[in-house]
XYZ file of N, CA and C in Angstrom:
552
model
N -7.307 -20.757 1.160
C -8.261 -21.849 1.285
C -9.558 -21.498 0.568
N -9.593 -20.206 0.303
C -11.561 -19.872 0.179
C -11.177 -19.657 -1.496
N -10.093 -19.189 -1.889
C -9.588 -19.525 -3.493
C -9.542 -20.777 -3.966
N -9.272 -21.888 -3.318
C -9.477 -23.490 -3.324
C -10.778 -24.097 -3.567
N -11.735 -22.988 -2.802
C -13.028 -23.870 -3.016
C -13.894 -22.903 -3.812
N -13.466 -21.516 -4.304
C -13.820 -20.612 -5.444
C -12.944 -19.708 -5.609
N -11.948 -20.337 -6.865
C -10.720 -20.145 -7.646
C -11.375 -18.391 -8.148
N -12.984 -18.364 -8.858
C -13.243 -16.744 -9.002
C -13.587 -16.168 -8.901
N -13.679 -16.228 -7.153
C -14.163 -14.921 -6.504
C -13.414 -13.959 -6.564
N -14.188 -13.009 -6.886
C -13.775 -11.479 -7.237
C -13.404 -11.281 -5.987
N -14.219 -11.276 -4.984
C -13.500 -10.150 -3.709
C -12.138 -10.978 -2.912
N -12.017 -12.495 -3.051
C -10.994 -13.231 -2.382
C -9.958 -12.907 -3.395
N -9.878 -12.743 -4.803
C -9.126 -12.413 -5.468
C -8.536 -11.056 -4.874
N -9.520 -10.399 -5.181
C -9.103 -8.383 -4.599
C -8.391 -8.539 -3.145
N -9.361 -9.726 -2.282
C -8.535 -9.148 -0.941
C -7.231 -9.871 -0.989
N -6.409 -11.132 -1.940
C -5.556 -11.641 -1.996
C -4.368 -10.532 -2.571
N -4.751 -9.851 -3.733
C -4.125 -9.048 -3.927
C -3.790 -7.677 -3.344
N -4.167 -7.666 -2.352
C -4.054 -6.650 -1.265
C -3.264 -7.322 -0.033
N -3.401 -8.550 0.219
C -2.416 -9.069 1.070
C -1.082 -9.471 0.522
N -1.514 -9.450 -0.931
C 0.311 -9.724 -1.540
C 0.998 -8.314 -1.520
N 0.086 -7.164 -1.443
C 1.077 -5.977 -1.949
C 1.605 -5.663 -0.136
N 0.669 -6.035 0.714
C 1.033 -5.525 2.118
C 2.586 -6.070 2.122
N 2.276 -8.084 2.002
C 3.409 -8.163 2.159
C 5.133 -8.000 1.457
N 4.670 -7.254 0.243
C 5.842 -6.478 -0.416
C 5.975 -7.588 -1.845
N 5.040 -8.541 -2.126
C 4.986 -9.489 -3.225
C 3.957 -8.913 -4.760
N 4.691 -8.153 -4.779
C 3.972 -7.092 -5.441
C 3.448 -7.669 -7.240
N 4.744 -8.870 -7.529
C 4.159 -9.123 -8.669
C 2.892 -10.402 -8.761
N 3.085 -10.936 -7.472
C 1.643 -11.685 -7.321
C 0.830 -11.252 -7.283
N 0.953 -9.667 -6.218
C -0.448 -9.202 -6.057
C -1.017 -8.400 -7.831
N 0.349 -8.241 -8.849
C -0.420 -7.825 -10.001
C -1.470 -8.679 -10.447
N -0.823 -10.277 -10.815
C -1.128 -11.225 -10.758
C -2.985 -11.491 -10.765
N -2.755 -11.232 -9.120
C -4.507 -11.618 -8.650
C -5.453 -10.643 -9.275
N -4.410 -8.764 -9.412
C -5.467 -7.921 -9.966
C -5.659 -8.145 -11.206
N -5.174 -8.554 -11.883
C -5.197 -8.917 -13.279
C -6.398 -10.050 -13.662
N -6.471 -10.938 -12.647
C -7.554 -11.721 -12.642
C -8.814 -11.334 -12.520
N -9.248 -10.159 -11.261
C -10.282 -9.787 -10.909
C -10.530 -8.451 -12.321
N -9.687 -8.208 -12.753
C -9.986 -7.437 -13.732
C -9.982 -7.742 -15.571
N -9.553 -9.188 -15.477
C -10.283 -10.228 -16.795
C -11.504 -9.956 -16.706
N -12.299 -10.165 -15.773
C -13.610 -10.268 -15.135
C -14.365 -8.920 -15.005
N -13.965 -8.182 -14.528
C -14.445 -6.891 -14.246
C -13.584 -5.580 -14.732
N -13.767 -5.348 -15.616
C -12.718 -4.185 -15.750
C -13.133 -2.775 -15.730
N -14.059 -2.542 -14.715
C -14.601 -1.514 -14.619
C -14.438 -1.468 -12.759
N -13.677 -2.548 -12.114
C -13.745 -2.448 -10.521
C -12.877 -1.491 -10.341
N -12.847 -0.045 -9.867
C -12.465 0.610 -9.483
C -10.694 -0.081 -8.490
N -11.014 -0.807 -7.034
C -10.475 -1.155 -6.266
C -9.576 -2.471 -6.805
N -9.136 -2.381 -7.728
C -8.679 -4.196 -8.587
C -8.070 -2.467 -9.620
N -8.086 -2.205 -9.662
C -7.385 -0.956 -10.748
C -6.511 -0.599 -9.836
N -7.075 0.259 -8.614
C -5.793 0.900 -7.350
C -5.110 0.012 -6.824
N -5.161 -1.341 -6.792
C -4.605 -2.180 -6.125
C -3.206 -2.846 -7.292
N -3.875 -2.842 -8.564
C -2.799 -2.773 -9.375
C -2.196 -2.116 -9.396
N -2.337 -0.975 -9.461
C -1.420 0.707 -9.747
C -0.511 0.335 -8.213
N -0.662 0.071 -7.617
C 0.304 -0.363 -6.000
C 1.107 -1.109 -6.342
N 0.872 -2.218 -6.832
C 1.807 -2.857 -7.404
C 2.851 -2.530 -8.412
N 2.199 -2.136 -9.497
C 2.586 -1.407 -10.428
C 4.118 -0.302 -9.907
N 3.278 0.097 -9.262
C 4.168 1.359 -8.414
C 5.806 0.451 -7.993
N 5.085 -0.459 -6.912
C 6.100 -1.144 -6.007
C 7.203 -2.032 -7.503
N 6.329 -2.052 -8.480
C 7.584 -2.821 -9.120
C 8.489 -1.952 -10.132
N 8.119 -0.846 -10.042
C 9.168 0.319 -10.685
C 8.388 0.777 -11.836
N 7.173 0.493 -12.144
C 6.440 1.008 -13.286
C 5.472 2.046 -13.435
N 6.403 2.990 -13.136
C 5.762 4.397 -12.686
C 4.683 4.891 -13.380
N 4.254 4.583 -14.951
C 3.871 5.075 -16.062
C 2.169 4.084 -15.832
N 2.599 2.909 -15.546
C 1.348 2.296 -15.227
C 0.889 2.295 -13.792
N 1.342 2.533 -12.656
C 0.580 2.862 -12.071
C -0.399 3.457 -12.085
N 0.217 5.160 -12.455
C -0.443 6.181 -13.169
C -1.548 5.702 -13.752
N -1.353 4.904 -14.996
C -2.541 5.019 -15.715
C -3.934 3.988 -15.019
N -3.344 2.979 -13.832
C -4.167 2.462 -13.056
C -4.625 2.927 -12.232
N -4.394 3.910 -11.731
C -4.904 4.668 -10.411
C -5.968 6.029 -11.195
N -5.059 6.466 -12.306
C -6.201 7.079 -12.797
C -7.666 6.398 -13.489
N -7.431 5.154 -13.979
C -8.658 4.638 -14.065
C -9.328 4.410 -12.888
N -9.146 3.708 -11.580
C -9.470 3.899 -10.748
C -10.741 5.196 -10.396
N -9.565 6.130 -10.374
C -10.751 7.375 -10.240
C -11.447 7.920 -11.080
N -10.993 7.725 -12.132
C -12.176 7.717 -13.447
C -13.353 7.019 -13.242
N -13.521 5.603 -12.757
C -14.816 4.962 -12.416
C -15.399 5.741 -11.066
N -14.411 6.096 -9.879
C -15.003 6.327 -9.175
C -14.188 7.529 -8.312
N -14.685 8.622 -9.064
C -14.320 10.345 -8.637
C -14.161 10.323 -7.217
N -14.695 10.161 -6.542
C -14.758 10.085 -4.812
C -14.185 8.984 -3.890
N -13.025 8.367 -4.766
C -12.385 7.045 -4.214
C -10.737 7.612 -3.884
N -10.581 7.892 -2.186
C -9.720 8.611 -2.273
C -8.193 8.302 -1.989
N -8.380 6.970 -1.684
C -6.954 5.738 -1.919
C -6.186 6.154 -2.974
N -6.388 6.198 -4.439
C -6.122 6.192 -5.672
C -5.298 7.536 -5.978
N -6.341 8.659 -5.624
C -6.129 10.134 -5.452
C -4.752 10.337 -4.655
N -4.759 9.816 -3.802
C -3.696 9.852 -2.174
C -2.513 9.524 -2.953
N -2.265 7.999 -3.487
C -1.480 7.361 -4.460
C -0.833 7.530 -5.170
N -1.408 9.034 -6.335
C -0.829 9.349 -7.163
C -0.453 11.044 -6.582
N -0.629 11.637 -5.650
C -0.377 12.486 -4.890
C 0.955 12.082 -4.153
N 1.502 11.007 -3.230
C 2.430 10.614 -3.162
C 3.520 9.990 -3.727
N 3.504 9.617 -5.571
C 3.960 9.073 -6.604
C 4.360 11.086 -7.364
N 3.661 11.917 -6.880
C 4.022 13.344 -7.810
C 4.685 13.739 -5.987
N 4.714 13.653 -5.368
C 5.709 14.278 -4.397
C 6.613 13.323 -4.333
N 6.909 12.041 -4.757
C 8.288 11.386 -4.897
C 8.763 12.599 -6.069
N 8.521 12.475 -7.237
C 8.902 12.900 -7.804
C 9.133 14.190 -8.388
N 9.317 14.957 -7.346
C 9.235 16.664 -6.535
C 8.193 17.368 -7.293
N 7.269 16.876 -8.109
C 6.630 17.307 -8.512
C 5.353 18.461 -6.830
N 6.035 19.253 -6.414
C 5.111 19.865 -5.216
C 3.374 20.179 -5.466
N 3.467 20.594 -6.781
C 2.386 21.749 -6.929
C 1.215 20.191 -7.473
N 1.505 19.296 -8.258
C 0.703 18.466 -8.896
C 0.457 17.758 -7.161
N 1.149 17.439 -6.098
C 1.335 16.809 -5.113
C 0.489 17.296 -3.852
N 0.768 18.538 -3.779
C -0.581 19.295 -3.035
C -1.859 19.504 -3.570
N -1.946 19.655 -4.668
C -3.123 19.684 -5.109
C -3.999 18.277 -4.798
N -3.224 17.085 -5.225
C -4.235 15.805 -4.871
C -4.113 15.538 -3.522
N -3.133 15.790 -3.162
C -3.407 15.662 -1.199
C -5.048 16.093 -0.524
N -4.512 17.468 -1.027
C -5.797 18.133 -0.726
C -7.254 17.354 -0.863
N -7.549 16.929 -2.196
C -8.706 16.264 -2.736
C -8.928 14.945 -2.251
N -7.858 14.159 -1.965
C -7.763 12.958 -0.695
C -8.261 13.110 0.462
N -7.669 14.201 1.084
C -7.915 14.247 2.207
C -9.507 15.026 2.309
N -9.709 15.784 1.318
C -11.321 16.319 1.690
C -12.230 15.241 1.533
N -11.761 14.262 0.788
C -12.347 13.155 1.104
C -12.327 11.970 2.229
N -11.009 11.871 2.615
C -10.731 11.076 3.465
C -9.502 11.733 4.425
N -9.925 12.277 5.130
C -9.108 12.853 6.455
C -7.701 12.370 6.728
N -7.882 10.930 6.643
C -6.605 9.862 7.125
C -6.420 9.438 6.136
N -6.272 9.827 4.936
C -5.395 8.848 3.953
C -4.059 8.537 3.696
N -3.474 7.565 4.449
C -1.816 7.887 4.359
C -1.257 8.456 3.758
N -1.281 7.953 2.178
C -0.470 8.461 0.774
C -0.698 10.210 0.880
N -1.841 10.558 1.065
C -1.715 11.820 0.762
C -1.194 12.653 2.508
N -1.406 11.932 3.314
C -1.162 12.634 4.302
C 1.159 12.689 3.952
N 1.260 11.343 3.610
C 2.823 11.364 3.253
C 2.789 12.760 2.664
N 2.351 12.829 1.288
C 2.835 13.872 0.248
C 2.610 15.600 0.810
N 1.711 15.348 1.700
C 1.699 16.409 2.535
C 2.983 16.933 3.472
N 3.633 16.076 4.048
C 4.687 16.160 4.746
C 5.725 15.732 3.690
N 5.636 15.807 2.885
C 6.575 15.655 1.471
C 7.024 16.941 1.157
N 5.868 17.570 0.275
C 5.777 18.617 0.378
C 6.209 19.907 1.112
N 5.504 19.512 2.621
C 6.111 21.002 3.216
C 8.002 20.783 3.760
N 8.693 19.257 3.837
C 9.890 18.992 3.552
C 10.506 20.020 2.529
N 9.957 19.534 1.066
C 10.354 20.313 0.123
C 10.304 21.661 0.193
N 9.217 22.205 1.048
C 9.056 23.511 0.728
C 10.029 24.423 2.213
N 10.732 23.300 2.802
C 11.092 23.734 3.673
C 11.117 24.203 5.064
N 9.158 23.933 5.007
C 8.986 24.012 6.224
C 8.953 22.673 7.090
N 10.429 22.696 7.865
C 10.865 21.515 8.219
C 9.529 21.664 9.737
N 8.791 22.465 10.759
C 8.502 22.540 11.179
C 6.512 21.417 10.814
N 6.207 21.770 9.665
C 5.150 21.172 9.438
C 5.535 19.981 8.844
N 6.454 19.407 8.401
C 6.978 18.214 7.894
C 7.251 17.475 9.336
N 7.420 18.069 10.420
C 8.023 17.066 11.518
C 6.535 17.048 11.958
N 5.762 17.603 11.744
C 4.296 17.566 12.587
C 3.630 16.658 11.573
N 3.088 16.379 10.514
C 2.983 15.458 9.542
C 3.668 14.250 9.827
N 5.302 14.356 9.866
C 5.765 12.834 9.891
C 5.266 12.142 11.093
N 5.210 13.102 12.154
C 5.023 12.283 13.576
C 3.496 11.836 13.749
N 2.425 12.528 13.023
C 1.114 12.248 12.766
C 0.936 10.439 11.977
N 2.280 10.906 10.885
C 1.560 9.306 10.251
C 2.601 8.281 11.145
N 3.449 8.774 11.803
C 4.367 7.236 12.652
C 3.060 7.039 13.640
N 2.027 8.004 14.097
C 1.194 7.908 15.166
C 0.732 6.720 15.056
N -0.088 6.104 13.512
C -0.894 5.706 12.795
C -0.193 4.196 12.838
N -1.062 3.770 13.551
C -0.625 2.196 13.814
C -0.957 1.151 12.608
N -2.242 1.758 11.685
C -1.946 0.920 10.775
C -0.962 1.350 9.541
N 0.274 2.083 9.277
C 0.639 2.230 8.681
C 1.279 1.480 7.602
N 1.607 1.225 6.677
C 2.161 0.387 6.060
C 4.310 -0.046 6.209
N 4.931 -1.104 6.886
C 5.929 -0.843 7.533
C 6.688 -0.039 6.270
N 6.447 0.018 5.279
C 7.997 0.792 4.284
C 7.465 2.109 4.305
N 6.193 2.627 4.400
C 6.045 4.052 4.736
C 6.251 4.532 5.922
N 6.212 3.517 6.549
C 6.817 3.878 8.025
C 8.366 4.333 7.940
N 9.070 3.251 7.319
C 11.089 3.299 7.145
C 10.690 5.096 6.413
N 9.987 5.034 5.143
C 10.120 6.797 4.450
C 9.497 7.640 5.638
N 8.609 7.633 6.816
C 8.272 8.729 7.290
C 9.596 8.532 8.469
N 9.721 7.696 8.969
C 11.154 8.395 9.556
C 12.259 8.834 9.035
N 12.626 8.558 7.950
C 13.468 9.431 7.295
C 13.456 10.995 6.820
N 11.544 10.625 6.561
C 11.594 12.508 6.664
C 11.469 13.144 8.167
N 11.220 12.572 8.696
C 11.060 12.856 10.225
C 12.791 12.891 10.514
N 13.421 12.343 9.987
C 14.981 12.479 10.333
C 15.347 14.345 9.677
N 14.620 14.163 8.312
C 15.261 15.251 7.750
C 14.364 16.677 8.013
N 13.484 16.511 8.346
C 12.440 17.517 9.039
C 13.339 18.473 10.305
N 13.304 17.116 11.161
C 14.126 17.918 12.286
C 15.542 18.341 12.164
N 16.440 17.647 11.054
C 17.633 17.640 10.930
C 17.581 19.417 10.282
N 16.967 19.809 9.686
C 16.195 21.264 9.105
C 16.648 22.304 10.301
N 15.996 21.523 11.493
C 15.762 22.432 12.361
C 16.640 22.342 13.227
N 18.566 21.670 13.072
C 19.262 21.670 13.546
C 19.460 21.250 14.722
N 18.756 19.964 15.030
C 18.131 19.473 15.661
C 19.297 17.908 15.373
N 20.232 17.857 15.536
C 20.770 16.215 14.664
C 20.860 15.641 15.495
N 20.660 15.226 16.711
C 20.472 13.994 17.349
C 19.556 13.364 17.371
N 18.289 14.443 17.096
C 17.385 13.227 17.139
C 17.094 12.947 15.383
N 17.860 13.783 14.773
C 17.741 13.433 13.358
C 18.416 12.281 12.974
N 19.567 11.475 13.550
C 20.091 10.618 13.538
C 19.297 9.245 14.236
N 18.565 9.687 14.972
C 17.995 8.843 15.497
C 16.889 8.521 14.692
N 15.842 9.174 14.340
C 15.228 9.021 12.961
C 15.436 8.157 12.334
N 17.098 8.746 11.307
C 17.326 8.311 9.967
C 17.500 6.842 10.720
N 18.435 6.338 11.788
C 18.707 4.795 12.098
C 17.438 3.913 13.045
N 16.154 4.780 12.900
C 15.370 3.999 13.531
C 14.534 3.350 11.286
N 14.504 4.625 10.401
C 14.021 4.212 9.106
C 15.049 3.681 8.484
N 16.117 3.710 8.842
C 17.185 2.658 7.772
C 16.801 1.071 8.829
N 16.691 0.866 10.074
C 16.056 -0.342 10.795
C 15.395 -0.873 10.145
N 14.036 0.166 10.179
C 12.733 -0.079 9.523
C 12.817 -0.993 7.807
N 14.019 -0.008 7.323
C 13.855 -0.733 5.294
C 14.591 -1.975 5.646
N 15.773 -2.391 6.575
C 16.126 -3.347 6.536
C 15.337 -4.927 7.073
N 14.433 -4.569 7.926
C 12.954 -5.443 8.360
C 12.241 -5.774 7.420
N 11.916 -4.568 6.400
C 11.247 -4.952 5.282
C 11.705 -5.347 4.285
N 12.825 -5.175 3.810
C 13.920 -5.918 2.829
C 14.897 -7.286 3.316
């Protein structure tokens, strides 16, 4: 409605495109960032919000290069940081993955993405013990986003499943296969 009666507002644009990526409409929400960034192409938050999208629609290469602009305008913006910290622990990249966790989180304590890649990470590294303490930290987190929710129970499946633990690792994996099917 508030796009109806000013089609270019920057921030109804930004916050539209943040409600398209919540709800998994990821090429609208490029869409809106693309608009706010005709206009502004120096908004930090209209860059990370693309790179989300970006991400969500399989375009790994531009995310990247949106999230790093992002923090190029603004070094201490730690969404972006978190982002591409959990985009290098998808992609087992560990060492590039802890490193930006780290810098997320010294900035922002609770940043999902990097708190994920954190429990990504110590998955990978095996310590299924700090991966189940991580996963159960971000299921804590009520505002989580629901498809990082479906991935943290799955590592929360495979965390404990580590620790030979498979019942409740099963329970896990069929509470996050629930979870992707809600969201898909």
């Amino acid at each position: 409605q508030g796009l109806a009666l000013a089609p270019n507002d920057l921030d109804l644009l930004t916050a539209l495109g943040l409600c398209k990526n919540k709800l998994g409409r990821a090429g609208e929400a490029q869409a809106a960032f693309d608009a706010v960034l005709r206009a502004r192409p120096d908004f930090a938050p209209a860059h990370h919000g693309k790179g989300t999208a970006l991400e969500r629609l399989g375009d790994l290469e531009g995310a990247g290069l949106h999230h790093r602009a992002a923090i190029d305008l603004m070094p201490r913006y730690a969404n972006p940081i978190g982002s591409l910290a959990a985009m290098a622990a998808r992609a087992g990249d560990t060492e590039s993955a802890r490193a930006l966790a780290a810098r997320a989180l010294s900035i922002d304590p609770n940043q999902v993405n990097a708190q994920f890649a954190s429990a990504a990470v110590a998955l990978a590294e095996r310590d299924f013990t700090g991966a189940e303490a991580a996963s159960r930290a971000l299921l804590a987190n009520p505002s989580i986003d629901p498809l990082d929710r479906a991935l943290c129970e799955i590592m929360l499946g495979d965390a404990v499943d580590g620790q030979g633990r498979v019942d409740e690792a099963f329970s896990a994996y069929v509470a996050g296969k629930a979870a992707f099917r809600r969201c898909h």
